[in-house]
Amino acid sequence: DINPLHGETHYNLAQISGYGRWFRFEETLDLFSMVYVEPAERLLLSSDGSLTRLLESLYLFPVEVEIKNHRMELIENVIAEYLSVSPEHDAITRDIWLKKDGKRLVYAHSVFLCAGQSKDFLDKLIKGDEPLGHLIRNYNLLTLRDNWEIGVIQCREIADDLGVPSDTAMWARRYRLLANPVSGSGITAAIMEVFAPDVIKADFRL
């Protein structure tokens, strides 16, 4: 698993021009001045919109979901603090791949607060037939992404899934997702997304 807050346990932050850390949204201009990233790739990293829709626009092909793992458990204290909720709540932890025509594009690790979500939505989330972006649109949820950061990581588990060397550098982003209907409760989640090298190249010197 990958913890979107305490990732040092599960992955290594790679060095970007001597800096091995996450970069906040307001630092992206400085970040992209240090290392070249193609315009379309910068959009994938820095957009606060639906990643599913961006991928489908880029590849002109429907995005599919491959579920690696999901479980329901009490939310961890550090995640509860990050989401500004009580640690007494249940949460769904989900690890998936977003794929195009069977090819793995983006690895997503998410922790969803169960409170405030309908049973129908939770069932669909666990079943995994649809990407999260599709569910949000189908339920007419208004979204906000904050606590947004990007960086470059190395992760053996993800590299193994992609069939690339374990020290392969991969771009990643993490954020808090709030998605609410016009009235009532909605989604509160911590999300981390890791992009396959074929989607966003991270071939600069580490």
XYZ file of C-alpha atoms in Angstrom:
206
model
C 0.000 0.000 0.000
C 0.962 3.645 -0.353
C 0.041 6.076 2.376
C -0.707 9.469 0.821
C 0.600 11.289 3.889
C 3.462 9.236 5.295
C 4.826 7.810 2.081
C 8.387 7.461 3.310
C 7.438 4.034 4.686
C 6.399 2.745 1.265
C 8.226 4.786 -1.362
C 11.206 7.075 -1.792
C 10.963 10.683 -2.883
C 13.400 11.160 -5.754
C 15.666 14.176 -6.043
C 14.634 17.014 -8.365
C 17.557 19.425 -8.826
C 18.761 18.474 -5.358
C 15.350 18.611 -3.664
C 13.773 15.360 -2.423
C 10.366 16.553 -1.281
C 6.775 17.299 -2.289
C 6.103 20.627 -4.014
C 3.008 22.680 -3.194
C 0.729 24.088 -5.890
C 2.186 27.594 -5.598
C 5.674 26.175 -6.193
C 4.905 24.563 -9.541
C 6.301 27.421 -11.648
C 9.636 27.071 -9.848
C 9.465 23.273 -10.148
C 8.813 23.254 -13.876
C 11.582 25.787 -14.412
C 14.012 23.284 -12.882
C 12.955 20.298 -15.003
C 11.264 20.203 -18.410
C 7.855 18.553 -18.611
C 5.752 18.493 -21.782
C 2.743 20.893 -21.706
C 0.157 18.080 -21.765
C 2.036 16.317 -18.965
C 2.132 19.514 -16.882
C -1.636 19.739 -17.300
C -2.114 16.205 -15.972
C 0.031 16.997 -12.932
C -1.331 20.419 -12.078
C -5.009 20.305 -13.059
C -7.565 20.413 -10.266
C -10.189 18.810 -12.505
C -11.142 15.188 -13.186
C -8.108 13.050 -14.002
C -10.372 10.509 -15.704
C -11.710 13.130 -18.105
C -8.208 14.453 -18.827
C -6.919 10.963 -19.641
C -9.893 10.215 -21.862
C -9.418 13.526 -23.689
C -5.707 12.852 -24.114
C -6.032 9.254 -25.336
C -9.512 9.475 -26.951
C -10.334 6.176 -25.288
C -12.480 5.186 -22.251
C -10.566 4.723 -18.994
C -11.025 1.410 -17.169
C -10.453 0.436 -13.529
C -8.391 -2.477 -12.193
C -8.827 -2.904 -8.430
C -5.737 -4.192 -6.636
C -7.052 -3.949 -3.088
C -9.860 -2.461 -1.030
C -10.810 -2.740 2.611
C -12.989 -1.030 5.194
C -11.494 -0.124 8.562
C -11.332 2.642 11.153
C -9.601 5.649 9.684
C -6.008 6.116 10.875
C -5.357 9.086 13.157
C -2.958 10.761 10.730
C -5.458 10.476 7.857
C -8.291 11.728 10.076
C -6.201 14.768 10.983
C -5.385 15.367 7.323
C -9.083 15.196 6.405
C -10.148 17.216 9.487
C -12.513 14.490 10.723
C -12.897 12.356 13.843
C -10.699 9.208 13.995
C -13.788 7.234 15.091
C -15.086 7.029 11.500
C -14.901 4.059 9.143
C -13.043 4.523 5.877
C -12.578 2.621 2.634
C -8.981 2.282 1.488
C -8.724 1.511 -2.222
C -5.741 0.804 -4.496
C -6.485 0.778 -8.215
C -4.988 1.182 -11.667
C -6.586 3.421 -14.272
C -6.069 1.678 -17.622
C -6.585 2.274 -21.331
C -7.259 -0.803 -23.451
C -5.584 -2.942 -20.764
C -2.503 -0.701 -20.415
C -1.814 0.651 -16.911
C -1.658 4.453 -16.869
C -2.104 5.768 -13.314
C -1.916 4.081 -9.915
C -4.311 5.612 -7.362
C -4.275 5.072 -3.599
C -7.357 6.547 -1.905
C -8.842 6.694 1.588
C -12.582 7.542 1.508
C -14.513 8.534 4.611
C -17.652 6.370 4.739
C -19.750 8.896 6.680
C -21.951 11.018 4.454
C -21.875 8.650 1.484
C -24.872 6.637 0.324
C -24.769 2.841 0.386
C -25.303 2.830 -3.371
C -22.250 5.035 -3.902
C -20.098 2.975 -1.527
C -21.144 -0.250 -3.254
C -20.145 1.175 -6.646
C -16.877 2.489 -5.227
C -15.953 -0.942 -3.881
C -17.152 -2.792 -6.970
C -14.890 -0.623 -9.099
C -16.674 -0.841 -12.439
C -16.348 2.925 -12.952
C -13.484 5.391 -12.376
C -14.080 7.880 -9.566
C -14.382 10.709 -12.069
C -17.352 8.975 -13.716
C -19.060 8.411 -10.355
C -18.636 12.062 -9.413
C -20.236 13.182 -12.674
C -23.048 10.620 -12.447
C -23.926 11.762 -8.911
C -23.690 15.474 -9.870
C -21.150 16.199 -7.142
C -19.410 19.562 -6.830
C -15.666 19.003 -6.288
C -12.810 20.772 -4.548
C -9.211 19.548 -4.385
C -6.909 21.121 -1.801
C -3.684 20.316 0.118
C -2.362 19.677 -3.403
C 1.293 18.622 -3.917
C 3.373 16.973 -6.642
C 6.705 15.168 -6.615
C 8.729 12.332 -8.112
C 8.831 8.955 -6.365
C 10.366 5.501 -6.664
C 8.184 2.570 -5.579
C 9.024 -1.112 -6.054
C 5.396 -2.317 -5.942
C 4.234 0.043 -8.661
C 7.328 -0.595 -10.769
C 6.689 -4.347 -10.525
C 3.112 -3.841 -11.748
C 4.465 -1.916 -14.742
C 7.304 -4.339 -15.457
C 9.965 -1.619 -15.145
C 13.110 -1.444 -12.936
C 12.392 -0.930 -9.236
C 14.310 2.367 -9.168
C 12.262 3.903 -12.000
C 11.299 7.508 -11.239
C 7.594 8.338 -11.541
C 5.690 11.592 -11.209
C 2.997 11.654 -8.520
C 0.500 14.038 -6.987
C -1.538 13.952 -3.782
C -4.466 15.994 -2.475
C -7.630 16.067 -0.400
C -10.842 15.607 -2.375
C -14.115 17.141 -1.235
C -17.103 16.382 -3.448
C -20.561 17.481 -2.337
C -24.043 17.534 -3.827
C -25.965 20.796 -3.905
C -27.297 19.853 -0.471
C -26.326 17.212 2.089
C -23.079 15.315 2.560
C -20.673 13.928 -0.001
C -17.123 12.625 -0.442
C -14.166 13.343 1.798
C -11.023 11.518 0.666
C -7.223 11.570 0.692
C -5.858 10.621 -2.721
C -2.439 9.944 -4.192
C -1.917 9.284 -7.914
C 1.265 7.914 -9.503
C 1.760 8.249 -13.264
C 3.353 5.504 -15.343
C 6.493 6.678 -17.199
C 4.685 6.164 -20.510
C 2.153 8.797 -19.405
C 4.524 11.358 -17.868
C 8.250 10.906 -18.401
C 10.563 11.427 -15.431
C 13.824 10.722 -17.265
C 15.835 13.634 -15.878
C 18.930 12.932 -13.793
C 17.990 12.057 -10.173
